[in-house]
Amino acid sequence: MSSTSNERSFDSYDVQNRSSFAPFVYGRSSGIYIFEFANGQYYVGQTRNFARRFPAHLRGSSHHPPWNDISRLMIMDADPADLDTLEAHFIGEYKSQGHSLRNKVFNFGFEGPSRLDVDVPIIEQEHWANGVSDYNIEDIRQAADRPVEGRTKLHQSPEGKLPWLAEDTDDEMWPTVADAVCADLGEVIARAIPEAVELESIYWTVSDYPSTVGGRLATLNVGVVEVLYIPRHTVELKRIDGTPVDVHLSCLNTTAGTLTDEGVILDRWRQDPPVVPTFIDTPTYRLGPVDRMAVPTGLLGQALDQPEILQGVRKLCLDLMRSNQSGIFRRWHSRELTRRAYEEHVLLTETGGY
């Protein structure tokens, strides 16, 4: 049992065909470890107890099946307070070198096996991400026709009852802010999430008027990350005639590189934004960075009409679904607000929009 140490103080061991890594971690506690697999993939992990952590990888767990194809083990001792930073660093380093990683954390688009592969075969995932396949409006229609399940907090809220775009009108058919929120939810659910109706609450959820980060009208979570959210507060914009108007914005996340290049807005969108106005920035979540756009609520469908944006949102949703199911968000899922989103999407599909 020989070991070598590289420039980053990792001890490296050949572990092919071994059923236990205990001899390699005797006397060690916390640190960073890297698996190299027989197919050339890697996995970067952290632990506060090597002896307890490794058996879960070898036997399998709720996160992945047994890994019996580990060919090399690298270990670096580290203080527990530094583990998150070091893990993110090495994942980023291996990604930048072009390596394929089985990590889910800090790694959008991980390429390891996923529970989603059972529900949506890989070839169908690829077709969905590339725009080759599309959703069936009949599935959305049937979901919209399911029984009403009470009232939503959004539709009862002061903000939700306001007229869309703060329009001063006596037209009873003019949509409310709540209608516009449902329209945007419906657009993303139907057009960006594969097999949306079948996988509702399993891989994605809708939160009704949550108090998150100062309060939101609604949030669409895919896996454990928000893809779409609408804050309760408004922003002041100007109408064509120059008069100010307070409107809500829908904030949509998409794959990094869809709207920006290393944080700089692409000329494509700077010169011809998908919606006027469109605000773009680049937040970072635990799984990695994303591009985010914010447009007046109710107009998100216009942005998704741009193939590059739709493809970017679809890829992000697939990455998130491959990484995690809904987890704790499931308990806050609003079936009724989701039904209203289905309903609004069907209405706008049939009428051509507001």
Short mmCIF file of C-alpha atoms in Angstrom, two decimals:
data_model
loop_
_atom_site.label_atom_id
_atom_site.label_comp_id
_atom_site.label_asym_id
_atom_site.label_seq_id
_atom_site.Cartn_x
_atom_site.Cartn_y
_atom_site.Cartn_z
CA MET A 1 0.00 0.00 0.00
CA SER A 2 2.06 2.87 -1.29
CA SER A 3 0.98 6.48 -1.57
CA THR A 4 2.21 9.55 -3.35
CA SER A 5 1.58 13.19 -2.57
CA ASN A 6 0.88 15.77 -5.28
CA GLU A 7 1.47 19.49 -5.13
CA ARG A 8 -1.82 20.07 -3.29
CA SER A 9 -0.95 17.65 -0.47
CA PHE A 10 -3.33 14.93 -1.66
CA ASP A 11 -2.35 11.38 -0.83
CA SER A 12 -3.18 9.15 -3.79
CA TYR A 13 -4.04 5.43 -3.66
CA ASP A 14 -4.87 2.74 -6.21
CA VAL A 15 -8.17 1.29 -4.94
CA GLN A 16 -9.38 -0.83 -7.86
CA ASN A 17 -11.48 -3.81 -6.78
CA ARG A 18 -11.31 -2.89 -3.08
CA SER A 19 -14.42 -3.31 -0.93
CA SER A 20 -13.12 -1.07 1.87
CA PHE A 21 -11.03 2.06 2.08
CA ALA A 22 -10.52 1.82 5.84
CA PRO A 23 -6.74 1.20 5.66
CA PHE A 24 -6.25 4.47 3.82
CA VAL A 25 -8.06 6.67 6.32
CA TYR A 26 -6.89 5.23 9.63
CA GLY A 27 -6.19 8.10 12.03
CA ARG A 28 -7.69 10.75 9.74
CA SER A 29 -10.80 12.79 10.51
CA SER A 30 -11.92 15.67 8.28
CA GLY A 31 -10.83 16.61 4.80
CA ILE A 32 -11.38 16.60 1.04
CA TYR A 33 -11.38 13.46 -1.07
CA ILE A 34 -11.46 12.85 -4.82
CA PHE A 35 -12.54 9.65 -6.55
CA GLU A 36 -11.33 8.81 -10.03
CA PHE A 37 -13.58 6.29 -11.79
CA ALA A 38 -12.70 3.66 -14.34
CA ASN A 39 -14.51 5.62 -17.08
CA GLY A 40 -12.43 8.77 -16.44
CA GLN A 41 -15.04 10.65 -14.40
CA TYR A 42 -14.31 12.25 -11.02
CA TYR A 43 -16.12 13.03 -7.79
CA VAL A 44 -14.99 15.65 -5.27
CA GLY A 45 -16.30 15.31 -1.73
CA GLN A 46 -15.83 16.54 1.81
CA THR A 47 -16.27 14.82 5.14
CA ARG A 48 -15.77 15.28 8.85
CA ASN A 49 -15.32 11.53 9.26
CA PHE A 50 -13.62 9.57 6.47
CA ALA A 51 -14.29 6.17 8.06
CA ARG A 52 -18.06 6.73 8.10
CA ARG A 53 -18.33 8.53 4.78
CA PHE A 54 -16.76 6.07 2.38
CA PRO A 55 -19.00 3.04 3.07
CA ALA A 56 -22.01 5.07 1.91
CA HIS A 57 -20.35 5.57 -1.47
CA LEU A 58 -19.37 1.93 -1.81
CA ARG A 59 -22.72 0.48 -0.67
CA GLY A 60 -24.90 3.14 -2.27
CA SER A 61 -27.45 5.46 -0.72
CA SER A 62 -30.54 7.49 -1.56
CA HIS A 63 -28.24 9.84 -3.50
CA HIS A 64 -26.65 7.31 -5.85
CA PRO A 65 -26.30 3.55 -6.49
CA PRO A 66 -23.22 1.66 -5.25
CA TRP A 67 -20.00 2.95 -6.78
CA ASN A 68 -17.95 -0.16 -7.51
CA ASP A 69 -15.92 1.45 -10.30
CA ILE A 70 -13.65 3.71 -8.22
CA SER A 71 -10.10 3.24 -9.47
CA ARG A 72 -8.17 5.87 -7.52
CA LEU A 73 -8.66 7.66 -4.20
CA MET A 74 -7.05 11.00 -3.30
CA ILE A 75 -7.27 12.41 0.23
CA MET A 76 -6.28 15.77 1.71
CA ASP A 77 -6.64 16.60 5.41
CA ALA A 78 -8.43 19.91 6.07
CA ASP A 79 -10.03 21.84 8.90
CA PRO A 80 -13.85 21.46 9.04
CA ALA A 81 -14.29 25.23 8.73
CA ASP A 82 -12.57 25.15 5.32
CA LEU A 83 -14.40 22.20 3.77
CA ASP A 84 -17.12 24.08 1.85
CA THR A 85 -14.63 26.51 0.33
CA LEU A 86 -12.17 23.78 -0.62
CA GLU A 87 -14.83 21.52 -2.07
CA ALA A 88 -16.19 24.31 -4.27
CA HIS A 89 -12.64 25.22 -5.31
CA PHE A 90 -11.65 21.74 -6.45
CA ILE A 91 -14.96 21.12 -8.21
CA GLY A 92 -14.47 24.37 -10.10
CA GLU A 93 -10.87 23.44 -10.89
CA TYR A 94 -11.75 20.02 -12.26
CA LYS A 95 -14.62 21.47 -14.31
CA SER A 96 -12.35 24.16 -15.76
CA GLN A 97 -9.96 21.41 -16.87
CA GLY A 98 -12.78 19.75 -18.80
CA HIS A 99 -13.26 16.74 -16.53
CA SER A 100 -16.66 15.08 -16.23
CA LEU A 101 -17.89 15.11 -12.63
CA ARG A 102 -20.47 13.03 -10.81
CA ASN A 103 -20.99 15.81 -8.28
CA LYS A 104 -24.39 17.41 -7.90
CA VAL A 105 -23.41 20.22 -5.51
CA PHE A 106 -21.56 23.13 -7.18
CA ASN A 107 -21.99 21.36 -10.51
CA PHE A 108 -24.85 22.21 -12.83
CA GLY A 109 -25.18 19.57 -15.51
CA PHE A 110 -23.54 16.69 -13.63
CA GLU A 111 -23.27 13.58 -15.79
CA GLY A 112 -23.76 10.78 -13.29
CA PRO A 113 -26.81 8.49 -13.14
CA SER A 114 -29.96 10.22 -11.89
CA ARG A 115 -33.36 9.16 -10.59
CA LEU A 116 -34.83 11.33 -13.35
CA ASP A 117 -33.52 8.85 -15.93
CA VAL A 118 -36.27 6.44 -14.84
CA ASP A 119 -39.05 9.01 -15.25
CA VAL A 120 -37.67 10.72 -18.36
CA PRO A 121 -35.31 8.55 -20.44
CA ILE A 122 -31.98 10.19 -21.26
CA ILE A 123 -32.72 10.40 -24.99
CA GLU A 124 -35.96 12.25 -24.21
CA GLN A 125 -34.07 14.59 -21.88
CA GLU A 126 -31.68 15.40 -24.72
CA HIS A 127 -34.54 16.00 -27.17
CA TRP A 128 -36.26 18.27 -24.65
CA ALA A 129 -33.14 20.31 -23.93
CA ASN A 130 -32.38 20.73 -27.63
CA GLY A 131 -35.92 21.75 -28.55
CA VAL A 132 -36.56 18.62 -30.63
CA SER A 133 -39.62 17.66 -28.56
CA ASP A 134 -42.40 19.79 -27.08
CA TYR A 135 -45.17 19.46 -24.51
CA ASN A 136 -48.73 18.23 -25.09
CA ILE A 137 -51.28 20.98 -24.38
CA GLU A 138 -53.88 18.28 -23.68
CA ASP A 139 -51.93 17.21 -20.59
CA ILE A 140 -52.01 20.81 -19.36
CA ARG A 141 -55.71 21.10 -20.16
CA GLN A 142 -56.57 17.98 -18.15
CA ALA A 143 -54.57 19.26 -15.19
CA ALA A 144 -56.36 22.60 -15.40
CA ASP A 145 -59.71 20.79 -15.21
CA ARG A 146 -58.98 19.02 -11.94
CA PRO A 147 -61.18 19.98 -8.97
CA VAL A 148 -60.67 23.36 -7.29
CA GLU A 149 -58.82 23.00 -3.99
CA GLY A 150 -59.70 26.12 -2.04
CA ARG A 151 -58.47 29.66 -2.54
CA THR A 152 -54.92 30.87 -3.06
CA LYS A 153 -53.21 33.45 -0.90
CA LEU A 154 -51.96 35.14 -4.06
CA HIS A 155 -55.45 35.79 -5.42
CA GLN A 156 -56.63 37.05 -2.03
CA SER A 157 -53.64 39.33 -1.49
CA PRO A 158 -53.79 43.12 -1.99
CA GLU A 159 -51.12 42.89 -4.68
CA GLY A 160 -52.82 40.03 -6.49
CA LYS A 161 -56.09 41.92 -6.83
CA LEU A 162 -54.48 44.93 -8.51
CA PRO A 163 -54.97 45.43 -12.26
CA TRP A 164 -52.16 44.11 -14.41
CA LEU A 165 -49.56 46.76 -15.34
CA ALA A 166 -51.42 49.19 -13.03
CA GLU A 167 -53.88 49.84 -15.85
CA ASP A 168 -56.69 52.25 -14.96
CA THR A 169 -59.63 50.54 -16.64
CA ASP A 170 -63.25 49.57 -16.08
CA ASP A 171 -62.84 46.52 -18.30
CA GLU A 172 -63.90 43.57 -16.15
CA MET A 173 -61.99 41.24 -18.45
CA TRP A 174 -58.69 43.04 -17.82
CA PRO A 175 -56.33 40.61 -16.01
CA THR A 176 -55.19 41.11 -12.44
CA VAL A 177 -51.63 40.85 -11.18
CA ALA A 178 -52.52 37.38 -9.88
CA ASP A 179 -53.64 36.38 -13.40
CA ALA A 180 -50.34 37.64 -14.83
CA VAL A 181 -48.34 35.72 -12.21
CA CYS A 182 -50.23 32.55 -13.14
CA ALA A 183 -49.58 33.26 -16.80
CA ASP A 184 -45.83 33.37 -16.22
CA LEU A 185 -45.90 30.31 -13.98
CA GLY A 186 -47.85 28.43 -16.65
CA GLU A 187 -45.42 29.44 -19.39
CA VAL A 188 -42.38 28.11 -17.54
CA ILE A 189 -44.08 24.98 -16.20
CA ALA A 190 -45.51 23.93 -19.55
CA ARG A 191 -42.68 24.97 -21.84
CA ALA A 192 -39.55 24.39 -19.75
CA ILE A 193 -40.22 21.38 -17.48
CA PRO A 194 -40.38 17.94 -19.16
CA GLU A 195 -43.41 15.81 -18.32
CA ALA A 196 -44.50 18.66 -16.05
CA VAL A 197 -47.93 17.35 -15.05
CA GLU A 198 -46.70 13.85 -14.28
CA LEU A 199 -43.73 15.08 -12.26
CA GLU A 200 -45.54 17.87 -10.35
CA SER A 201 -44.51 18.04 -6.67
CA ILE A 202 -41.95 15.26 -7.24
CA TYR A 203 -39.35 17.31 -9.09
CA TRP A 204 -40.88 20.78 -9.00
CA THR A 205 -43.19 22.81 -6.77
CA VAL A 206 -45.02 26.12 -6.64
CA SER A 207 -45.08 28.21 -3.46
CA ASP A 208 -48.10 30.46 -2.92
CA TYR A 209 -47.30 33.95 -1.60
CA PRO A 210 -44.22 32.83 0.40
CA SER A 211 -42.47 35.15 2.84
CA THR A 212 -39.03 34.31 1.36
CA VAL A 213 -36.56 37.21 1.06
CA GLY A 214 -38.94 40.06 1.81
CA GLY A 215 -41.99 38.33 0.40
CA ARG A 216 -42.92 36.97 -2.99
CA LEU A 217 -46.15 36.61 -4.89
CA ALA A 218 -45.14 33.12 -6.02
CA THR A 219 -42.07 30.95 -6.57
CA LEU A 220 -41.47 28.04 -8.93
CA ASN A 221 -38.84 25.69 -7.49
CA VAL A 222 -37.26 22.97 -9.61
CA GLY A 223 -35.36 20.46 -7.54
CA VAL A 224 -34.23 22.60 -4.63
CA VAL A 225 -33.52 25.82 -6.54
CA GLU A 226 -35.88 28.60 -7.58
CA VAL A 227 -36.24 28.95 -11.34
CA LEU A 228 -38.93 31.64 -11.35
CA TYR A 229 -40.00 34.05 -8.63
CA ILE A 230 -42.06 37.23 -8.49
CA PRO A 231 -41.26 39.62 -5.62
CA ARG A 232 -44.14 41.40 -3.88
CA HIS A 233 -42.52 44.80 -4.27
CA THR A 234 -42.85 46.77 -7.49
CA VAL A 235 -40.39 48.80 -9.54
CA GLU A 236 -41.07 52.11 -11.24
CA LEU A 237 -40.95 52.05 -15.04
CA LYS A 238 -42.18 54.50 -17.63
CA ARG A 239 -44.92 54.04 -20.15
CA ILE A 240 -44.39 54.97 -23.80
CA ASP A 241 -45.81 58.43 -23.09
CA GLY A 242 -43.27 58.91 -20.29
CA THR A 243 -45.68 58.61 -17.35
CA PRO A 244 -44.35 56.52 -14.43
CA VAL A 245 -45.98 53.21 -13.55
CA ASP A 246 -45.26 50.71 -10.75
CA VAL A 247 -45.13 47.12 -11.99
CA HIS A 248 -44.10 43.72 -10.68
CA LEU A 249 -41.18 41.88 -12.26
CA SER A 250 -40.90 38.16 -12.93
CA CYS A 251 -37.36 36.91 -12.32
CA LEU A 252 -36.35 33.88 -14.39
CA ASN A 253 -33.13 31.89 -14.03
CA THR A 254 -31.50 30.22 -17.00
CA THR A 255 -28.26 28.39 -17.72
CA ALA A 256 -25.11 30.50 -17.36
CA GLY A 257 -24.01 31.70 -20.77
CA THR A 258 -27.52 32.11 -22.13
CA LEU A 259 -27.63 35.86 -21.55
CA THR A 260 -24.07 36.73 -20.56
CA ASP A 261 -20.46 35.86 -21.23
CA GLU A 262 -18.52 35.83 -17.95
CA GLY A 263 -20.95 38.31 -16.45
CA VAL A 264 -21.10 40.67 -19.44
CA ILE A 265 -24.47 40.91 -21.20
CA LEU A 266 -24.25 39.49 -24.71
CA ASP A 267 -24.60 42.02 -27.53
CA ARG A 268 -27.46 39.88 -28.83
CA TRP A 269 -29.62 40.85 -25.85
CA ARG A 270 -28.18 44.28 -25.27
CA GLN A 271 -29.17 45.37 -28.78
CA ASP A 272 -32.44 43.46 -29.05
CA PRO A 273 -33.81 42.51 -25.60
CA PRO A 274 -36.47 39.77 -25.53
CA VAL A 275 -38.85 42.08 -23.66
CA VAL A 276 -38.66 45.84 -23.13
CA PRO A 277 -37.42 46.36 -20.50
CA THR A 278 -35.29 43.36 -19.56
CA PHE A 279 -32.94 43.41 -16.57
CA ILE A 280 -30.09 40.87 -16.54
CA ASP A 281 -27.66 39.77 -13.82
CA THR A 282 -25.70 36.67 -12.77
CA PRO A 283 -26.48 35.29 -9.28
CA THR A 284 -24.77 32.19 -7.87
CA TYR A 285 -26.52 29.32 -6.11
CA ARG A 286 -24.96 26.38 -4.28
CA LEU A 287 -25.07 24.36 -7.52
CA GLY A 288 -23.29 27.12 -9.41
CA PRO A 289 -23.86 30.39 -11.30
CA VAL A 290 -26.88 31.17 -13.47
CA ASP A 291 -28.03 33.98 -15.73
CA ARG A 292 -31.14 35.78 -14.49
CA MET A 293 -33.54 38.00 -16.37
CA ALA A 294 -36.34 40.13 -14.94
CA VAL A 295 -39.23 41.32 -17.11
CA PRO A 296 -42.63 42.86 -16.38
CA THR A 297 -44.88 40.15 -14.96
CA GLY A 298 -47.21 38.70 -17.56
CA LEU A 299 -44.74 39.06 -20.43
CA LEU A 300 -42.46 36.12 -19.72
CA GLY A 301 -43.92 34.14 -22.61
CA GLN A 302 -42.40 36.66 -25.02
CA ALA A 303 -38.95 35.92 -23.61
CA LEU A 304 -39.49 32.15 -23.93
CA ASP A 305 -40.41 32.68 -27.59
CA GLN A 306 -36.68 33.27 -28.11
CA PRO A 307 -35.26 29.77 -28.85
CA GLU A 308 -31.96 30.47 -27.08
CA ILE A 309 -33.73 31.49 -23.88
CA LEU A 310 -36.19 28.59 -23.93
CA GLN A 311 -33.34 26.16 -24.50
CA GLY A 312 -31.34 27.72 -21.65
CA VAL A 313 -34.26 27.46 -19.20
CA ARG A 314 -35.00 23.89 -20.28
CA LYS A 315 -31.39 22.88 -19.72
CA LEU A 316 -31.36 24.50 -16.30
CA CYS A 317 -34.57 22.71 -15.31
CA LEU A 318 -33.17 19.38 -16.46
CA ASP A 319 -29.91 19.97 -14.57
CA LEU A 320 -31.85 20.76 -11.40
CA MET A 321 -34.17 17.78 -11.81
CA ARG A 322 -31.19 15.49 -12.39
CA SER A 323 -29.56 16.85 -9.24
CA ASN A 324 -32.47 16.62 -6.81
CA GLN A 325 -36.15 15.98 -6.35
CA SER A 326 -38.28 18.59 -4.58
CA GLY A 327 -37.35 17.52 -1.06
CA ILE A 328 -38.52 19.91 1.65
CA PHE A 329 -40.27 22.21 -0.83
CA ARG A 330 -42.90 19.53 -1.38
CA ARG A 331 -44.64 20.35 1.90
CA TRP A 332 -45.32 23.91 0.69
CA HIS A 333 -46.48 22.99 -2.80
CA SER A 334 -49.74 24.70 -3.75
CA ARG A 335 -51.78 22.43 -5.98
CA GLU A 336 -54.45 25.07 -6.41
CA LEU A 337 -52.10 27.83 -7.51
CA THR A 338 -50.53 25.32 -9.89
CA ARG A 339 -53.98 24.44 -11.24
CA ARG A 340 -54.65 28.14 -11.79
CA ALA A 341 -51.33 28.39 -13.66
CA TYR A 342 -52.34 25.48 -15.90
CA GLU A 343 -55.71 27.14 -16.44
CA GLU A 344 -54.21 30.52 -17.36
CA HIS A 345 -51.77 28.88 -19.77
CA VAL A 346 -54.56 27.07 -21.59
CA LEU A 347 -56.60 30.29 -21.78
CA LEU A 348 -53.73 32.31 -23.23
CA THR A 349 -52.78 29.54 -25.64
CA GLU A 350 -56.33 29.55 -27.00
CA THR A 351 -56.74 33.33 -27.12
CA GLY A 352 -53.23 34.29 -28.21
CA GLY A 353 -52.32 36.22 -25.05
CA TYR A 354 -53.60 39.25 -23.20
#
